[in-house]
Structure formats: C-alpha cells, structure tokens
C-alpha cells in the first residue's frame, strides 16, 4: 500500500492538460488510484479539455474533476490533495508531459523512500530547438531543469501534507509556493529526495511582455523573506543581487525625475525674475522662458571653456598694437643738422632689430616726420625723397612714410604736435589710430599721438627736455625697450 498514489493536477484549462492526461494514460506502470483534476478556472462555462478518453477504460474512470476556488495553484493543490485518499499525492502541473515509463519510475521512486522521506521530486527537462540559441523566455523556462522543489512533478506523502497543512495560499501564483512548502516540511524533520522519473516541460508560446509580467514574483520573494528569513535562498544567490540592481536602476530613474523637476523649477524661478519687472507680453514671456532654459548652459559653457583656456589667455598680451609709427630724426636715425646727403642717414643703435621684432609679430611699421625745410625752401622735395629712399633701404620696408613739408609757421593740421600726420599714417597702414603707437624723442611726438587718439612712447635723447620726459605716458630708454613695452601689451 505504500506505493499507492493519487495524481493531483491543478489546471486553468490549458490545452496542454489533454496532452498530459494522454501521456499519463500511455505510460506503463501502476495506475494512480485517482487522477484529481482541480478546475481552477474563473469561468467554468466551457468543458475542460479532459477528453476524449474512451469511456469506461480503466484510466478514464479514475479521472475526477473537482472545482477549484480560482485563487491560484497553492489553493488548488490544497483542494486536490485533501480530496485524495492514497498515501502518496503526486502533483503534476498541467503543462508537462510525462515520460513513457513515468508510472513505473514513480512506483520505484516511492518504493525506495524511507519512512522520513516526505517527498520525491521528478526530473524536468525543457525541450528546446537545438538549431538556434534559446530566447530569454526559453532560458527562463529551462531554469526549471535545475530547480529542486518545483511542483511541476513532485510526489508528497499525504501525511507530510497533513502535518504541515499543505501549501501556503498567500502565494497567489506558481512561483515560490512549492519551495515554501518544502522548507516547512524540512523544518518538520522530514527529508526530500529526487527520484528517477522524468517529465518534459515544453515552452509554451508567450508574448513580448512575459518577462515583465513575471516580475510579479518579486512579491512572493518578499513574503518568503518574511516567512523564512533573508537566507532562505542560499542555494541561488543571484536573485537578490539582481533585485539590488533593479533597485539601483529604479533609484536612478527616481533621481533623474527629481532632478528634472528641480531643473524645471529653477528655470521657472529664473524666468520669473526676468519676466516680473518687464512688460509681460506673451512674446516677452515666451522669450524669457526659452532663454532662461538655455542661459545656464550657455553661461556655464563659456565659463568652463574660458577656465580651461585661462593659462593660454594670460600668456597673450593684454593689448596688441596694429601699427607703430616712428619719428624719424633722433628716433630711427641720428639727428644730423641740415641732413641733405643720403650718405648721412645713420640708423640709431638697435633700430633695425627693433623694427624686425615688430614686423615678426605682424605689426606694421611707419614713419611720421616733420620736414619744414622743404616748405621753407631749404630742401628740395627730390632731396627728401632720396633721403627717405635711403631710410627705407636701411630700415624698411615701411607700411607708410608720412612727412609734413609745410613751413613751421604755415599753421597746417599735419605738423606734429598736430594729429594730421599720425592720422594719415594710420589710414595708410590700415590701422585704427587707437591701435597705433607713436614712438618719438620729443614732446611734440607724444602730443601728436595724443591728439590723434593713439598711444605714445617717448625714447629720450640728450636733447629731450626733462619736462617732456615727466609728462610722457610711457618712457623707454631705447627702441628695444620701447618694442618690449609694445609686445608685452603694456602700452
Ligand atoms: Mg625727433
């Protein structure tokens, strides 16, 4: 009598039920006392797919259909085993197919059980298409193959079920209710074993969202933890890590939503500060809303970019001259009284290298010189041209050479300290007067620069008056020092 068993199959009316019953009928070995099908459908208006079996056969007479409460597999199984009378209750899920020797193997499994063995599990195989890699859903179902306490095929001693009360009906779905019962049975002093019989568990078709719906099982994990402690699942540790990863993902989503709300709030507050004092027309409000969202990014972008480039920026001069206009006599060349012969044109020390440094820096060089002897009849225009040709040969090329040839008392607008020469030179050099630096040796050079809106550096000679040096904005001891001031941006 020890090997006498009932089969309990909770079902929600899946067509696979018929395949299971047929495989059960076709298997060899001792027949179950009863096959108790618990009809757990909410709507029982249609017949269950239990037939057609030949009426009156030994197998079909043993099929008993009882109504479930439609409260999930735990409740349905409880109803089934309470209806059973045999010492063993073999639970089968309605989506498995038993092996051809299942009944015989079950009999052997049960016969080998000692008195303290409360149950024997079957072995589940999940047939997959070997020609391709399994999908996520198929891999999920395949997980049944390794699970120890699943009721897809599990035979329990009815006495163990009675002692423990059977399944905990607070588990509403086919997820943790089987492992939960196993834990209580083990805690009651029984053991559980795995037998030799086999069932196949085909992968049923599922839609794209099955993996999402399965997450409802997390609720069962929470109940399991509450009932059996956090360590109940020590044989499969991955789920808790995954649940932590899910938690982290959700935390990120919550944080990003919170930051999004904070961002919108800050933009609205900023926009309101700009809208409130204004005309508040729809156009103005729309403009303020749009730009208030962009301004923080634009401001931060410019600030960060400038900060990243600040070393390079600081290396550049604060000001950059476009042209340097030199006085001639006493500045570029030695001041020779009554200079007429080009052979007497002698550049001052350092003039050539000073000009070269400016030209290398891309700064145009020009000459602004008062030559009243022409207007006073003491020097021919051709003689002046010859002198300047020599000057250009020694120190050129100059972007411009501007000479005022009017007599000292002619009252012209170009004779330094008037601004005319400087303005003309700036124009010819293609520079704004404000970007020009006049370098001269006397006060009228400085004054002409001031009058034209240009900058000035005085390079004094023996003839320069102390008073002129005192009121010059910048003073350099020689042309090289003047160029230093210009290239450093100090002038
Ligand atoms: Mg001079």
XYZ file of C-alpha atoms and ligand atoms in Angstrom:
492
model
C 0.000 0.000 0.000
C 2.983 2.255 0.472
C 3.231 2.856 -3.291
C -0.431 3.696 -3.819
C -0.783 7.220 -5.130
C -3.191 9.817 -6.359
C -2.289 12.339 -9.020
C -3.338 15.959 -8.465
C -3.341 18.311 -11.448
C -4.438 21.907 -10.893
C -5.421 23.431 -14.207
C -6.571 26.706 -15.668
C -7.883 24.883 -18.719
C -4.809 24.990 -20.926
C -4.946 22.618 -23.932
C -1.746 21.038 -22.623
C -3.888 19.310 -19.954
C -5.102 16.823 -22.536
C -1.556 16.025 -23.656
C -0.583 15.416 -20.037
C -3.505 13.078 -19.394
C -2.794 11.145 -22.571
C 0.876 10.744 -21.682
C -0.148 9.628 -18.214
C -2.516 7.056 -19.668
C 0.077 5.838 -22.152
C 2.856 5.430 -19.595
C 3.451 1.968 -18.220
C 3.475 1.066 -14.565
C 0.869 1.079 -11.804
C -2.118 3.319 -12.403
C -2.910 6.057 -9.879
C -5.819 5.478 -7.580
C -7.349 8.675 -8.879
C -6.336 11.492 -11.195
C -7.764 14.528 -9.458
C -8.052 17.460 -11.852
C -8.706 20.691 -9.977
C -10.541 23.006 -12.335
C -9.196 26.367 -11.150
C -10.706 28.443 -13.938
C -12.648 31.538 -13.030
C -15.117 30.808 -15.822
C -16.135 27.161 -15.916
C -18.891 27.514 -18.529
C -16.847 25.590 -21.098
C -15.893 21.932 -20.662
C -12.314 21.172 -19.597
C -10.109 19.680 -22.325
C -10.014 16.344 -20.492
C -11.241 14.074 -23.219
C -11.942 12.365 -25.352
C -10.995 9.236 -23.496
C -12.704 6.024 -24.240
C -15.430 5.949 -21.593
C -15.178 3.107 -19.230
C -11.484 2.435 -19.643
C -9.555 1.788 -16.511
C -7.784 5.140 -16.819
C -10.723 7.364 -17.693
C -12.741 6.009 -14.782
C -10.029 7.291 -12.446
C -10.223 10.901 -13.633
C -12.008 13.041 -11.065
C -12.643 16.692 -11.832
C -13.247 18.929 -8.831
C -13.794 22.683 -8.741
C -11.047 24.957 -7.504
C -11.536 28.382 -5.958
C -9.639 30.240 -8.708
C -7.220 31.514 -6.092
C -4.033 30.206 -7.629
C -2.116 26.926 -7.739
C -1.394 26.733 -3.996
C -5.070 26.787 -3.109
C -5.951 24.474 -5.983
C -3.341 21.909 -4.944
C -4.571 22.002 -1.352
C -8.080 21.316 -2.550
C -6.741 18.447 -4.683
C -4.667 16.652 -2.054
C -7.403 16.999 0.551
C -9.611 15.159 -1.914
C -7.010 12.410 -2.237
C -7.053 9.273 -0.111
C -3.883 7.462 -1.221
C -0.750 7.649 0.988
C 1.124 9.464 -1.780
C 0.000 12.507 -3.730
C 1.837 13.154 -6.995
C 1.422 16.744 -8.097
C 1.771 17.446 -11.790
C 1.449 20.816 -13.495
C -0.955 20.908 -16.407
C 1.779 21.984 -18.852
C 4.079 18.948 -18.549
C 4.114 15.641 -20.401
C 5.201 12.524 -18.503
C 7.756 10.090 -19.792
C 6.690 6.656 -21.149
C 7.999 4.902 -18.034
C 6.798 7.562 -15.611
C 4.318 5.423 -13.669
C 6.812 2.623 -13.317
C 9.569 5.010 -12.305
C 7.278 6.725 -9.821
C 6.473 3.395 -8.253
C 10.183 2.741 -7.915
C 10.799 6.245 -6.539
C 8.124 5.752 -3.890
C 9.219 2.240 -3.025
C 12.733 3.399 -2.291
C 11.614 6.050 0.186
C 12.417 5.616 3.838
C 9.879 6.490 6.482
C 11.206 10.043 6.976
C 11.161 10.904 3.303
C 8.225 13.252 2.809
C 8.524 13.682 -0.921
C 10.279 12.752 -4.120
C 10.799 15.168 -6.986
C 10.712 14.193 -10.627
C 13.202 15.428 -13.185
C 12.098 18.159 -15.526
C 13.526 18.577 -18.999
C 12.666 21.548 -21.177
C 12.896 20.610 -24.871
C 14.404 23.431 -26.919
C 15.153 23.999 -30.572
C 18.795 22.904 -30.774
C 19.319 24.641 -34.124
C 19.372 28.103 -32.574
C 20.166 29.860 -29.326
C 17.323 29.902 -26.772
C 15.388 33.112 -26.227
C 15.248 34.845 -22.867
C 11.840 33.285 -22.207
C 13.083 29.832 -23.187
C 16.110 30.203 -20.913
C 13.763 31.259 -18.148
C 11.642 28.115 -18.541
C 14.778 26.000 -18.819
C 15.589 27.168 -15.290
C 13.014 24.596 -14.140
C 15.514 21.889 -15.028
C 17.794 22.814 -12.165
C 15.176 23.702 -9.588
C 14.849 21.278 -6.684
C 11.472 21.894 -5.157
C 9.109 22.520 -8.017
C 5.666 21.016 -8.163
C 5.781 20.524 -11.937
C 6.382 16.931 -10.781
C 6.547 16.317 -7.039
C 5.109 13.442 -5.050
C 4.419 14.068 -1.352
C 3.451 11.761 1.418
C -0.081 12.820 2.318
C 0.864 12.524 5.978
C 3.512 15.224 5.486
C 0.993 17.449 3.792
C -1.429 16.937 6.647
C 1.193 17.665 9.305
C 2.289 20.880 7.616
C -1.134 21.961 6.363
C -0.058 21.866 2.734
C 0.602 24.887 0.585
C 0.518 28.442 1.891
C -2.328 30.021 -0.030
C -0.947 33.511 0.479
C 1.232 32.718 -2.531
C -1.167 33.557 -5.357
C 0.916 32.377 -8.328
C 3.048 29.431 -9.369
C 6.324 30.803 -8.104
C 7.575 30.289 -4.566
C 4.712 28.271 -3.070
C 6.465 24.955 -3.775
C 9.802 25.949 -2.255
C 7.955 27.402 0.725
C 6.200 24.105 1.424
C 9.472 22.254 1.029
C 11.131 24.477 3.648
C 8.356 23.798 6.170
C 8.445 20.069 5.510
C 12.224 20.009 6.008
C 11.826 22.084 9.171
C 9.338 19.452 10.384
C 12.102 16.870 10.356
C 11.386 15.197 7.036
C 13.701 14.832 4.107
C 13.015 15.375 0.409
C 14.626 13.454 -2.407
C 14.861 13.465 -6.152
C 13.715 10.334 -7.966
C 14.373 8.889 -11.402
C 11.119 9.628 -13.253
C 11.074 12.292 -15.929
C 8.628 14.829 -17.306
C 9.008 17.155 -20.230
C 8.010 20.786 -19.813
C 7.559 22.334 -23.266
C 7.984 26.090 -23.561
C 4.532 27.498 -24.126
C 4.194 30.438 -26.516
C 4.450 33.783 -24.750
C 4.151 37.402 -25.816
C 6.885 40.020 -25.668
C 5.888 41.246 -22.191
C 6.114 37.908 -20.387
C 9.422 38.846 -18.759
C 7.777 41.941 -17.300
C 4.709 40.110 -16.020
C 6.948 37.526 -14.340
C 8.306 40.275 -12.107
C 5.141 39.898 -10.008
C 7.075 37.003 -8.454
C 9.179 39.556 -6.567
C 6.193 39.973 -4.258
C 6.486 36.265 -3.410
C 10.170 36.757 -2.636
C 9.231 39.415 -0.121
C 6.719 37.039 1.502
C 9.340 34.273 1.503
C 11.822 36.529 3.257
C 9.218 37.474 5.828
C 8.355 33.833 6.490
C 11.779 32.201 6.313
C 14.350 34.952 6.712
C 16.662 36.557 4.238
C 18.851 33.478 3.991
C 16.220 31.058 2.727
C 17.508 31.241 -0.817
C 21.147 30.457 -0.141
C 21.316 27.896 -2.917
C 20.581 30.503 -5.605
C 22.146 33.793 -4.708
C 21.687 35.581 -7.981
C 18.155 36.752 -7.479
C 18.998 39.059 -4.587
C 21.834 40.712 -6.477
C 19.514 41.192 -9.403
C 16.889 42.664 -7.185
C 19.521 45.098 -5.847
C 20.424 46.010 -9.431
C 16.754 46.629 -10.161
C 16.569 48.781 -7.064
C 19.579 50.819 -8.215
C 18.040 51.288 -11.654
C 14.780 52.495 -10.130
C 16.711 54.815 -7.799
C 18.425 56.334 -10.836
C 15.076 56.835 -12.546
C 13.559 58.430 -9.442
C 16.621 60.645 -9.042
C 16.533 61.724 -12.668
C 12.844 62.586 -12.407
C 13.533 64.511 -9.199
C 16.424 66.358 -10.809
C 14.220 67.023 -13.839
C 11.574 68.586 -11.612
C 14.223 70.618 -9.796
C 15.631 71.796 -13.126
C 12.217 72.941 -14.363
C 11.569 74.693 -11.041
C 14.878 76.544 -11.199
C 14.318 77.599 -14.806
C 10.829 78.881 -13.939
C 12.155 80.803 -10.951
C 14.921 82.345 -13.054
C 12.457 83.172 -15.853
C 10.081 84.799 -13.374
C 12.863 87.032 -12.033
C 13.326 88.273 -15.595
C 9.632 88.391 -16.504
C 8.332 90.117 -13.380
C 9.912 93.553 -13.925
C 9.170 93.538 -17.672
C 6.152 94.206 -19.897
C 4.835 90.604 -19.527
C 3.600 90.404 -23.106
C 3.188 86.874 -24.499
C 6.211 87.412 -26.708
C 8.372 88.654 -23.850
C 7.224 85.810 -21.576
C 7.906 83.187 -24.262
C 11.332 84.688 -24.922
C 12.197 84.743 -21.222
C 11.050 81.126 -20.720
C 13.055 79.850 -23.666
C 16.212 81.808 -22.943
C 16.057 81.098 -19.215
C 16.333 77.397 -20.009
C 19.355 77.989 -22.240
C 21.214 80.722 -20.328
C 22.538 78.487 -17.536
C 24.046 76.145 -20.113
C 25.477 78.977 -22.227
C 26.933 80.701 -19.175
C 28.442 77.504 -17.855
C 29.800 76.584 -21.267
C 31.587 79.917 -21.685
C 32.846 79.927 -18.118
C 34.232 76.396 -18.308
C 35.808 76.949 -21.713
C 37.448 80.178 -20.535
C 38.678 78.453 -17.382
C 40.227 75.659 -19.425
C 41.987 78.196 -21.643
C 42.979 80.701 -18.969
C 46.709 79.874 -18.974
C 46.928 80.395 -22.706
C 44.879 83.595 -22.451
C 47.153 85.014 -19.759
C 50.186 84.361 -21.944
C 48.773 86.684 -24.603
C 49.386 90.485 -24.295
C 46.545 92.491 -22.830
C 46.728 94.919 -25.760
C 48.043 94.470 -29.222
C 49.246 97.322 -31.421
C 48.346 97.156 -35.111
C 50.944 99.690 -36.224
C 53.902 101.510 -34.693
C 54.658 104.942 -36.119
C 58.210 106.187 -35.533
C 59.510 109.703 -35.528
C 62.494 109.942 -37.877
C 65.233 112.252 -36.635
C 66.556 111.373 -33.208
C 64.398 108.288 -33.078
C 65.058 106.000 -36.056
C 68.138 107.768 -37.388
C 70.671 110.042 -35.801
C 69.649 113.679 -35.722
C 72.019 115.294 -38.255
C 71.551 119.079 -38.615
C 70.691 120.124 -42.187
C 70.567 116.484 -43.335
C 70.689 116.504 -47.110
C 73.075 113.784 -48.272
C 71.615 110.251 -48.100
C 75.022 109.007 -47.064
C 74.476 110.844 -43.780
C 71.424 108.676 -42.975
C 72.628 106.552 -39.999
C 70.161 104.335 -38.112
C 70.409 104.564 -34.332
C 71.707 101.543 -32.451
C 69.114 98.798 -32.220
C 66.722 100.342 -34.760
C 66.976 97.506 -37.228
C 66.358 94.706 -34.723
C 63.548 96.646 -33.010
C 61.730 97.023 -36.333
C 62.342 93.375 -37.202
C 60.784 92.220 -33.934
C 57.666 94.280 -34.603
C 57.341 93.021 -38.157
C 57.797 89.413 -36.946
C 54.872 89.974 -34.591
C 52.758 91.103 -37.561
C 52.799 94.769 -36.549
C 53.096 97.336 -39.344
C 55.838 99.946 -39.038
C 55.603 103.513 -40.324
C 57.384 106.888 -40.125
C 55.894 110.264 -39.179
C 58.334 113.189 -39.563
C 58.197 116.988 -39.681
C 60.316 118.335 -42.591
C 59.615 122.099 -42.615
C 62.867 122.802 -44.548
C 61.043 121.717 -47.713
C 58.285 124.290 -47.247
C 60.874 126.876 -46.212
C 62.863 126.343 -49.438
C 65.926 124.825 -47.742
C 65.424 121.235 -49.026
C 64.077 120.081 -52.382
C 61.278 117.502 -52.444
C 63.564 115.279 -54.520
C 66.283 115.517 -51.866
C 63.731 114.475 -49.211
C 62.655 111.559 -51.423
C 66.266 110.465 -51.792
C 66.746 110.602 -48.014
C 63.596 108.511 -47.449
C 64.610 106.048 -50.138
C 67.821 105.526 -48.189
C 65.864 105.261 -44.937
C 63.596 102.624 -46.491
C 66.638 100.745 -47.771
C 68.264 100.670 -44.347
C 65.228 100.095 -42.133
C 62.280 99.336 -44.455
C 60.020 98.275 -45.827
C 57.717 100.745 -44.103
C 53.950 100.495 -44.431
C 53.903 104.289 -44.655
C 56.298 107.254 -44.520
C 54.397 110.446 -43.750
C 56.303 113.725 -43.858
C 54.883 117.166 -43.115
C 56.664 119.504 -45.584
C 54.876 122.690 -44.510
C 56.812 125.665 -43.062
C 56.890 125.918 -39.276
C 54.567 128.932 -39.321
C 52.196 127.620 -42.027
C 49.580 126.627 -39.417
C 48.945 123.249 -41.090
C 46.980 120.442 -39.441
C 49.646 117.803 -40.048
C 52.798 119.194 -38.427
C 53.383 117.466 -35.095
C 52.084 118.150 -32.415
C 49.007 118.386 -34.667
C 47.381 114.948 -35.282
C 47.311 115.049 -39.126
C 50.482 113.078 -39.795
C 49.578 110.333 -37.348
C 46.038 110.079 -38.716
C 47.304 109.842 -42.299
C 49.894 107.226 -41.388
C 47.323 105.147 -39.523
C 44.989 105.305 -42.504
C 47.711 104.232 -44.932
C 48.821 101.420 -42.626
C 45.199 100.234 -42.446
C 45.052 100.640 -38.673
C 42.687 102.420 -36.324
C 44.586 105.326 -34.665
C 43.657 103.859 -31.278
C 45.608 100.725 -32.233
C 48.699 102.738 -33.195
C 51.698 103.528 -31.003
C 53.811 106.600 -31.815
C 57.448 106.337 -30.783
C 59.333 109.635 -30.718
C 62.086 111.544 -28.937
C 60.355 114.832 -28.059
C 57.111 116.102 -26.552
C 55.514 117.042 -29.878
C 55.645 113.380 -30.971
C 53.779 112.405 -27.824
C 51.335 115.307 -28.220
C 50.565 114.390 -31.842
C 49.810 110.843 -30.781
C 47.500 112.093 -28.021
C 45.723 114.427 -30.424
C 45.149 111.574 -32.893
C 43.863 109.214 -30.214
C 46.941 106.991 -30.486
C 49.263 105.762 -27.756
C 52.817 107.056 -27.329
C 56.224 106.082 -26.032
C 58.979 108.632 -25.510
C 62.535 107.448 -26.185
C 64.547 110.415 -24.873
C 67.844 111.639 -26.334
C 70.291 114.245 -24.964
C 68.054 116.922 -26.500
C 64.821 115.762 -24.807
C 63.599 118.195 -22.130
C 63.130 116.906 -18.580
C 59.627 118.362 -18.637
C 58.801 116.319 -21.754
C 60.040 113.146 -20.077
C 57.986 113.930 -16.989
C 54.684 114.204 -18.815
C 55.148 111.312 -21.278
C 52.749 108.422 -20.586
C 55.466 105.847 -21.297
C 59.215 106.273 -21.430
C 61.712 103.741 -22.812
C 65.496 104.091 -22.650
C 65.920 102.872 -26.250
C 63.990 101.420 -29.196
C 64.423 97.832 -27.937
C 62.834 98.739 -24.613
C 60.016 100.528 -26.464
C 59.340 97.390 -28.514
C 59.365 95.342 -25.264
C 56.609 97.578 -23.924
C 54.597 97.240 -27.131
C 54.916 93.453 -27.469
C 54.096 92.884 -23.790
C 50.866 94.813 -24.241
C 51.862 97.286 -21.554
C 51.217 100.167 -23.962
Mg 62.832 113.714 -33.408
